[in-house]
Short mmCIF file of C-alpha atoms and ligand atoms in Angstrom, two decimals:
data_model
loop_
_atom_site.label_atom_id
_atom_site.label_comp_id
_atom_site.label_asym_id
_atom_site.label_seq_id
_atom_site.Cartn_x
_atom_site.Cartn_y
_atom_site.Cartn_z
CA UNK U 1 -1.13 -16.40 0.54
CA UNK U 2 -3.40 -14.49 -1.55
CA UNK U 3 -7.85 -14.76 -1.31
CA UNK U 4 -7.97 -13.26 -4.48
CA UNK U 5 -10.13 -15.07 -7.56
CA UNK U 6 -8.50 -15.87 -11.18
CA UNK U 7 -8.31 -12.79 -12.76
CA UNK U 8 -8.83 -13.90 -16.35
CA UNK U 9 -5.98 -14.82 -18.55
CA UNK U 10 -2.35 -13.47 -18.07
CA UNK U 11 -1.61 -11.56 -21.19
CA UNK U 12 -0.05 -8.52 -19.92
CA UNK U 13 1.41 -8.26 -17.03
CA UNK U 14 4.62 -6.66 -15.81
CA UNK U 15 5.45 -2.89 -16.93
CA UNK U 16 2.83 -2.30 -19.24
CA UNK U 17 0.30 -3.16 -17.13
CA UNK U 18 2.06 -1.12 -13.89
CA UNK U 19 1.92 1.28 -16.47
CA UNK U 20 -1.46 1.56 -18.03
CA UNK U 21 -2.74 0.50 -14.59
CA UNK U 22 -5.04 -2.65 -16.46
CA UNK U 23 -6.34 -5.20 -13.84
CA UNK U 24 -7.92 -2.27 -12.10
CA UNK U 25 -11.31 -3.33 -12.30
CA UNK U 26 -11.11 -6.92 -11.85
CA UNK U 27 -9.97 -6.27 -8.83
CA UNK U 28 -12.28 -3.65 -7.93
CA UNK U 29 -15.39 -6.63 -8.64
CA UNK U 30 -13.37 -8.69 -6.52
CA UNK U 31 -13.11 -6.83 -3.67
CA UNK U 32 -16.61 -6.32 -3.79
CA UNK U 33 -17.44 -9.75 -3.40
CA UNK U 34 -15.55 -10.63 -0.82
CA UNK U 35 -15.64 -7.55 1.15
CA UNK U 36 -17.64 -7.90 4.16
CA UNK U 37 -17.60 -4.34 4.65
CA UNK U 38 -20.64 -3.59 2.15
CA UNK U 39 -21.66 -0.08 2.94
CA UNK U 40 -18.56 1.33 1.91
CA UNK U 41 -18.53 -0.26 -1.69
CA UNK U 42 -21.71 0.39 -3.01
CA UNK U 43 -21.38 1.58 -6.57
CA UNK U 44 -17.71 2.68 -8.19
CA UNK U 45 -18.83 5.98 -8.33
CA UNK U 46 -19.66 6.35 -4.49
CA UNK U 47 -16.34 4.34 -4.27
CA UNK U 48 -14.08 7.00 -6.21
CA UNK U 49 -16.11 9.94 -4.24
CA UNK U 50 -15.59 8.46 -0.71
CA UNK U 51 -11.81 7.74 -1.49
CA UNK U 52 -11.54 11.58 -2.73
CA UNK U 53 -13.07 12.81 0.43
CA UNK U 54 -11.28 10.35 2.40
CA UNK U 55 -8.03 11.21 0.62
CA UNK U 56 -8.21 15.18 1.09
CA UNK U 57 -8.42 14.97 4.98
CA UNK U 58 -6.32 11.86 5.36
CA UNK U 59 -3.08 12.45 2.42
CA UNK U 60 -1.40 14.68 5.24
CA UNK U 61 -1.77 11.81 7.75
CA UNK U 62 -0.22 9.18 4.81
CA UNK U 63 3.28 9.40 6.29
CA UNK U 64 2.36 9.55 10.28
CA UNK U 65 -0.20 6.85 9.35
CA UNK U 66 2.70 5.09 7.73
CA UNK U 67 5.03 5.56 10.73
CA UNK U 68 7.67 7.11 8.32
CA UNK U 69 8.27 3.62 7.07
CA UNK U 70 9.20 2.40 3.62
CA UNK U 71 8.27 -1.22 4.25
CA UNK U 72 10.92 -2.87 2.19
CA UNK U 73 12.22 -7.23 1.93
CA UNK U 74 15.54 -8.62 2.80
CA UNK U 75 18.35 -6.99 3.27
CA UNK U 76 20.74 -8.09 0.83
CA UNK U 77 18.37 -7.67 -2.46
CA UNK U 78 19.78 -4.62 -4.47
CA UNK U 79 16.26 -2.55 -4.09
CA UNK U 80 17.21 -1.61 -0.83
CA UNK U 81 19.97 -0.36 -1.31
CA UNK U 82 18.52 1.60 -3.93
CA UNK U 83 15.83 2.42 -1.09
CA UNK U 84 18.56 3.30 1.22
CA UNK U 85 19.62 5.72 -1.67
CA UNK U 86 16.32 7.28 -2.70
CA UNK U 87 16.43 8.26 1.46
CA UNK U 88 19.81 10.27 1.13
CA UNK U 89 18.16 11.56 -2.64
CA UNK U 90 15.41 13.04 -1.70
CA UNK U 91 15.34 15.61 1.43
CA UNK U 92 11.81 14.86 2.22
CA UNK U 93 12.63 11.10 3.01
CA UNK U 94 15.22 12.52 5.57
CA UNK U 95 13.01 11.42 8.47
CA UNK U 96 12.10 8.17 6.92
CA UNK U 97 13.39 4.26 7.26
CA UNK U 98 13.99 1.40 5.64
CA UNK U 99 12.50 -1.46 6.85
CA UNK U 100 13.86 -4.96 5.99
CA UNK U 101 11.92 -8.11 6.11
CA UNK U 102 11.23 -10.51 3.26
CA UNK U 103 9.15 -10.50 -0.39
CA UNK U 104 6.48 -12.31 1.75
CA UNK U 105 6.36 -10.20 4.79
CA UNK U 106 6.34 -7.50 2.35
CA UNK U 107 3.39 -8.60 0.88
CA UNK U 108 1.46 -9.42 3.63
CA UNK U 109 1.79 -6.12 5.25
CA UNK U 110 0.85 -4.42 1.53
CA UNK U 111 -1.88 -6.75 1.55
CA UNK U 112 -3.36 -5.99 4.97
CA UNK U 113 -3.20 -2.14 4.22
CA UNK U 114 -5.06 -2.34 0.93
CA UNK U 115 -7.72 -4.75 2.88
CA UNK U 116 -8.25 -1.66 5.11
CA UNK U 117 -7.52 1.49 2.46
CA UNK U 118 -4.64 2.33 4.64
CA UNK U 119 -1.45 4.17 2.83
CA UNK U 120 1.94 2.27 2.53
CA UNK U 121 5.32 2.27 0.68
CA UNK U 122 6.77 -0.95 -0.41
CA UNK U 123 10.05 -1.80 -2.41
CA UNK U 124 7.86 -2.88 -5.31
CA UNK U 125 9.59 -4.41 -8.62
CA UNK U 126 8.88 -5.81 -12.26
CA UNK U 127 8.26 -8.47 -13.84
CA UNK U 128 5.91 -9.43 -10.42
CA UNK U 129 2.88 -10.49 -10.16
CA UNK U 130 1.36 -8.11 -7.52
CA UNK U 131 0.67 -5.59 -10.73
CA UNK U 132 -1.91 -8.37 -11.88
CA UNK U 133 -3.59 -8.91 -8.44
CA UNK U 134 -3.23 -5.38 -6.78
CA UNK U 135 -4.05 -1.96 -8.33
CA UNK U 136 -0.58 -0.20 -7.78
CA UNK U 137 1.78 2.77 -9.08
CA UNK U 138 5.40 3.28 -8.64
CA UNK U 139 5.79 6.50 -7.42
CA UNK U 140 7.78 8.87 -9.87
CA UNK U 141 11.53 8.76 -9.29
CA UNK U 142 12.88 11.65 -11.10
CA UNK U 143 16.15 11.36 -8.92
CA UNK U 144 16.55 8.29 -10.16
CA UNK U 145 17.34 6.57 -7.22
CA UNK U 146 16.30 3.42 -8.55
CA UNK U 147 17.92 3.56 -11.66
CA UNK U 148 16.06 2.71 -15.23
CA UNK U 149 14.10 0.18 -16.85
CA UNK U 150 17.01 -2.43 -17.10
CA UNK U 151 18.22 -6.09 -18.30
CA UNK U 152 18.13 -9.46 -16.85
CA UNK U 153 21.72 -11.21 -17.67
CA UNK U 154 22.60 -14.98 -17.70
CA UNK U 155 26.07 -15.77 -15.51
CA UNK U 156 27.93 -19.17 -15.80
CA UNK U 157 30.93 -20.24 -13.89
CA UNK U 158 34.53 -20.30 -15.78
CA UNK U 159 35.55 -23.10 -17.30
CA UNK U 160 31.85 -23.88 -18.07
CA UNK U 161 32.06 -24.14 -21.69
CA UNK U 162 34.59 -26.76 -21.72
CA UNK U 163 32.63 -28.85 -18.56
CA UNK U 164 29.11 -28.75 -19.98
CA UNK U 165 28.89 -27.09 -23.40
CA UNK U 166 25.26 -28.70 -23.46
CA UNK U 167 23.87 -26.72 -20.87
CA UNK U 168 25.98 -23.46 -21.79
CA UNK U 169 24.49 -23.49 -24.95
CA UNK U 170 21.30 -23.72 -23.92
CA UNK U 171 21.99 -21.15 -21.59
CA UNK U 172 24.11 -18.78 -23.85
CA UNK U 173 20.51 -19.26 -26.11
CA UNK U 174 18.47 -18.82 -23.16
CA UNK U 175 15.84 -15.70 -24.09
CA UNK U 176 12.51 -14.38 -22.88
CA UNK U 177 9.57 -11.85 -21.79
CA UNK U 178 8.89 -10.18 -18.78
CA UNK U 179 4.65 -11.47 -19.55
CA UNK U 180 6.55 -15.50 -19.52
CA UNK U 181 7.91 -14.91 -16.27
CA UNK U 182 5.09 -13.24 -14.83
CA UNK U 183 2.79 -15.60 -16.59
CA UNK U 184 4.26 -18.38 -14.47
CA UNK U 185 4.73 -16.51 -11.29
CA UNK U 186 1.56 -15.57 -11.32
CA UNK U 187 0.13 -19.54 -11.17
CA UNK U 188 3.16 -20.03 -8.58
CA UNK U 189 1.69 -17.21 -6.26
CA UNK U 190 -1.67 -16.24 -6.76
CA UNK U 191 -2.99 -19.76 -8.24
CA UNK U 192 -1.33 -21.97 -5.54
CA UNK U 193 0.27 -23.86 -8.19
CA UNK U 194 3.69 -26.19 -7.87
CA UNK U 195 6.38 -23.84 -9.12
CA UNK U 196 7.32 -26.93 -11.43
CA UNK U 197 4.04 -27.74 -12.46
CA UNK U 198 3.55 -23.72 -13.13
CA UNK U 199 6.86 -23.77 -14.90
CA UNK U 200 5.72 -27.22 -17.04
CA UNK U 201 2.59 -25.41 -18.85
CA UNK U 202 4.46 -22.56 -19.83
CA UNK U 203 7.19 -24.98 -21.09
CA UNK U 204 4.03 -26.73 -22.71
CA UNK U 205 2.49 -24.09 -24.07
CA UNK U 206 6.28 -22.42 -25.47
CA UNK U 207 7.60 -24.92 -27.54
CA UNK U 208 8.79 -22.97 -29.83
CA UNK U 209 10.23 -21.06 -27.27
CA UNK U 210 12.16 -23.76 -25.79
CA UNK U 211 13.21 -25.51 -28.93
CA UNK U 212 14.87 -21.91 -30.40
CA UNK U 213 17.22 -22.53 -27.12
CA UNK U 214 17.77 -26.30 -27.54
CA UNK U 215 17.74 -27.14 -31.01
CA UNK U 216 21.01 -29.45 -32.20
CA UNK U 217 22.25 -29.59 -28.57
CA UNK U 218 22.85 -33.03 -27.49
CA UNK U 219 21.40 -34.67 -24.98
CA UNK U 220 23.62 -35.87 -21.60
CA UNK U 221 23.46 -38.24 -19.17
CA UNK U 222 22.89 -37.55 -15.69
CA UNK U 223 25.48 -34.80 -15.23
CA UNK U 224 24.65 -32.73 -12.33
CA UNK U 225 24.28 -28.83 -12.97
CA UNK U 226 23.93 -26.39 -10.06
CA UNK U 227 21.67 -23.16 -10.43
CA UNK U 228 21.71 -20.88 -7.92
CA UNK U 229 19.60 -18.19 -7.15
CA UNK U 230 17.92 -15.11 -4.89
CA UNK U 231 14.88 -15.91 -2.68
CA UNK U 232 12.01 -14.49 -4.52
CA UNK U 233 9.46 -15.38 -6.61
CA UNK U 234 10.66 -13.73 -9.93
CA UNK U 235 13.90 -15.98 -9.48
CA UNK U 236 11.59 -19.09 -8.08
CA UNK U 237 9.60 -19.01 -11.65
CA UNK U 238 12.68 -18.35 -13.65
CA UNK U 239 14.58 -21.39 -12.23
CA UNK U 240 12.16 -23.82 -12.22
CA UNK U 241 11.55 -23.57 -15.92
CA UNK U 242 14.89 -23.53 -16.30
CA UNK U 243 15.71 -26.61 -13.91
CA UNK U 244 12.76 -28.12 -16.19
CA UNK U 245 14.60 -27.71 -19.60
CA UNK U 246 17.88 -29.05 -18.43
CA UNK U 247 16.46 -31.94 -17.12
CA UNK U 248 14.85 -32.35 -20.10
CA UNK U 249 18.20 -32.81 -21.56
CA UNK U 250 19.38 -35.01 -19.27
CA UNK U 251 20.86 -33.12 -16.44
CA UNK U 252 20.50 -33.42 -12.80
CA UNK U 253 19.64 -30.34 -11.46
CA UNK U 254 19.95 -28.96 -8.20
CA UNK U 255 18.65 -24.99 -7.40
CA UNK U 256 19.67 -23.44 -4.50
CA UNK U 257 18.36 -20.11 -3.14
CA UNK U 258 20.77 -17.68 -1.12
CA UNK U 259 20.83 -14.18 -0.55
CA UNK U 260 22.13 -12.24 -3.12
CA UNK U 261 25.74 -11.34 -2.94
CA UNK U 262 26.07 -15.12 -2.25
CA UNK U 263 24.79 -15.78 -5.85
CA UNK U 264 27.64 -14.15 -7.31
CA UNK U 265 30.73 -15.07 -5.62
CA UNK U 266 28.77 -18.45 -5.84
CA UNK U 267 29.47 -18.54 -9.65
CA UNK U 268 32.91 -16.31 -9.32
CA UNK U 269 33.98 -18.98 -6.71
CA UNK U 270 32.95 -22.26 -8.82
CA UNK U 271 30.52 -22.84 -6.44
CA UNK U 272 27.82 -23.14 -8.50
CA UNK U 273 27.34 -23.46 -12.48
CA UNK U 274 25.13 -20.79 -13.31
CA UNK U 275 22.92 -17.99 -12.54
CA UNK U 276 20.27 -16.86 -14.98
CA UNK U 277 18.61 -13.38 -12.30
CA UNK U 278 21.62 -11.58 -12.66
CA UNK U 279 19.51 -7.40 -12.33
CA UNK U 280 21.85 -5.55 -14.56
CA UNK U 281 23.13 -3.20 -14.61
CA UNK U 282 21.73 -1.05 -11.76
CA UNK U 283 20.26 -3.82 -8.96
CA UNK U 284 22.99 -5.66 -8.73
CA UNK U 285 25.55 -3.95 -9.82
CA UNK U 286 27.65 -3.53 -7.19
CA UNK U 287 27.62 -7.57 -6.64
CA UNK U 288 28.54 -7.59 -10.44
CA UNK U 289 31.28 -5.61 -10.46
CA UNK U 290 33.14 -7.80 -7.49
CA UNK U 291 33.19 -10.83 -9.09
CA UNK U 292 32.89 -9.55 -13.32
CA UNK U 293 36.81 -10.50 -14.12
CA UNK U 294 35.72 -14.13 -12.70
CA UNK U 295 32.43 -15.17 -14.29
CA UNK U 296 31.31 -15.36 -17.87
CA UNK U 297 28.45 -12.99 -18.62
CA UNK U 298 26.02 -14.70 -21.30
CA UNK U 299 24.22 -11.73 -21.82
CA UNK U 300 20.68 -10.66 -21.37
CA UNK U 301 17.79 -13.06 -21.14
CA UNK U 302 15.65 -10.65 -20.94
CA UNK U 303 15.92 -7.06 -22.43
CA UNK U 304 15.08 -3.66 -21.09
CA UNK U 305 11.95 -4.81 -19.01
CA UNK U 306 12.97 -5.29 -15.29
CA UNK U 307 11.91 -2.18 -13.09
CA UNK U 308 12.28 -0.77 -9.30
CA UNK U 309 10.88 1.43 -7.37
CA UNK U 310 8.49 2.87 -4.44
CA UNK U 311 5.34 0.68 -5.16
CA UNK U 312 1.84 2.26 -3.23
CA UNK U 313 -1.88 1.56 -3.96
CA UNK U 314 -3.75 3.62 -6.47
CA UNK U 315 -6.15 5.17 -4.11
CA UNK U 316 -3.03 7.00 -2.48
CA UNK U 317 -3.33 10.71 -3.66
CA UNK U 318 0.25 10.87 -4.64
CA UNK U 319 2.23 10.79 -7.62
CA UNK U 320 5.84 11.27 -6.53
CA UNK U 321 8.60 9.95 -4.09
CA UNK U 322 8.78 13.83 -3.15
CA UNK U 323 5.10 13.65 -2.64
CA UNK U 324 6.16 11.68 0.82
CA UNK U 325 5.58 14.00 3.50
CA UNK U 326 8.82 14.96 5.09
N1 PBE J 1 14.47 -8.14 -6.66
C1 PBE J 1 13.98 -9.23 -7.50
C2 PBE J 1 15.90 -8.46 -6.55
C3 PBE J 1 16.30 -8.86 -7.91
C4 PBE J 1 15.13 -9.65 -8.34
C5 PBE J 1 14.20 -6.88 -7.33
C6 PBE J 1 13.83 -8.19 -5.36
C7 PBE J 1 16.82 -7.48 -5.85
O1 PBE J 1 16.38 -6.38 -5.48
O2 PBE J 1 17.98 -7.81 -5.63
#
């Protein structure tokens, strides 16, 4: 999917580097190289003072040029409804839509309009690993349409503790970073690597990790487990290290990707065993509170790190979600 070079190593990805807007210059070098449009990269300076000149004529073109068009994934992920939201927030999106396709649509469209410096809006979310190959912002969001910096929680079927108390505990001890997952998605995506093999270094390189979630559990034998999960790539890294450990212990694991809502009245219905992207409690919240009396919540996995919002390039010459132009 992605032409882009190794960026060196994958220390800090996810919010902080959204945030402090690292990775910027890697991919500036890249783009060099590979650009074959060479008169219009010649130093960084000439760069910064052709996108400024650029940016003053073109910013109030941004949102004809974008065809009033947040370009957005599938329908049922929670970000778009939170899109759908931030359009009845904020008065200039009046005139704007929603449009619904998939992560990897998604990303080839915001690929193909940073390729040409073109402006565009994308449902953009952390952990993910476009912060590490792309230089992006999330526009502000002071209506806070897309809710706050949030939690990650681990759901299990009823009756799970009693079935498999191997694999609940395991999952009830089940803990991580926003840089692990991104570390693997990141060699899932952008390396081209097997999302098991991805998931088996990190595993590798995390032992400690792994045994603080495993010690004194006891192994099983053959018992199949059922994980099920959304269809993007912070889930697909997620459950393959995850598929990974159990197996480890002697399950047989199966992972099966669905659209979201699915995923919880999956567990709720005893459909599946577990779910371990549950986007609390603003993403998915609505999904949550349908099926809360009849799933077990293990709590959070991951603490305080997960983020949405309106995701542009850096070389856009806005700030704001009420910087789009009505
Ligand atoms: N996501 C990734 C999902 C949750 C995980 C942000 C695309 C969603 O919006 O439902």
């Amino acid at each position: 999917m992605m032409k882009l070079k190794r960026m060196g190593t994958v220390t800090s990805l996810g919010l902080i580097l959204a945030a402090t807007g690292c990775g910027a210059e890697d991919e500036g070098e890249d783009a060099d190289v590979e650009s074959d449009n060479g008169d219009a990269e010649e130093t960084e300076e000439d760069d910064a003072d052709s996108a400024d000149d650029a940016d003053s004529e073109a910013s109030s073109n941004y949102a004809e040029e974008m065809d009033y068009t947040i370009t957005g994934i599938d329908g049922g992920a929670g970000i778009m409804q939170s899109a759908e939201q931030a359009i009845e927030d904020y008065d200039n999106l009046d005139d704007w839509t929603l449009q619904s396709s998939s992560e990897a649509a998604m990303i080839t469209e915001m690929e193909e309009a940073i390729e040409n410096e073109e402006p565009i809006v994308v449902t953009g979310w952390d952990p993910h690993w476009k912060f590490a190959a792309h230089d992006l912002k999330y526009l502000d969001d002071p209506e806070l349409s897309f809710g706050e910096p949030e939690d990650i929680d681990t759901l299990v079927r009823e009756g799970l503790q009693d079935d498999a108390p191997e694999a609940y505990e395991i999952l009830d001890n089940f803990e991580w970073t926003a840089d692990d997952m991104a570390e693997i998605m990141y060699d899932i995506v952008v390396e081209d690597i097997d999302e098991f093999e991805a998931a088996q270094s990190w595993i590798d390189d995390n032992e400690d990790v792994i045994n603080s979630w495993t010690e004194g559990v006891d192994e099983v034998d053959g018992e199949t487990f059922e994980i099920i999960h959304g269809p993007w790539d912070s889930d697909l890294s997620a459950v393959s290290m995850m598929s990974i450990v159990l197996e480890d212990q002697g399950y047989d694991v199966d992972l099966n990707s669905v659209e979201a809502n699915y995923m919880y009245t999956a567990v709720a219905d005893d459909d599946a065993d577990a779910m371990i992207q549950a986007w609390l409690p603003h993403t998915h919240g609505a999904y949550y509170e349908d099926v809360e009396d009849d799933v077990e919540n293990l709590g959070h996995n991951m603490e305080g790190e997960a983020a949405l919002g309106l995701v542009v390039p850096e070389y856009m010459d806005i700030d704001s979600i009420e910087d789009l132009q009505e």
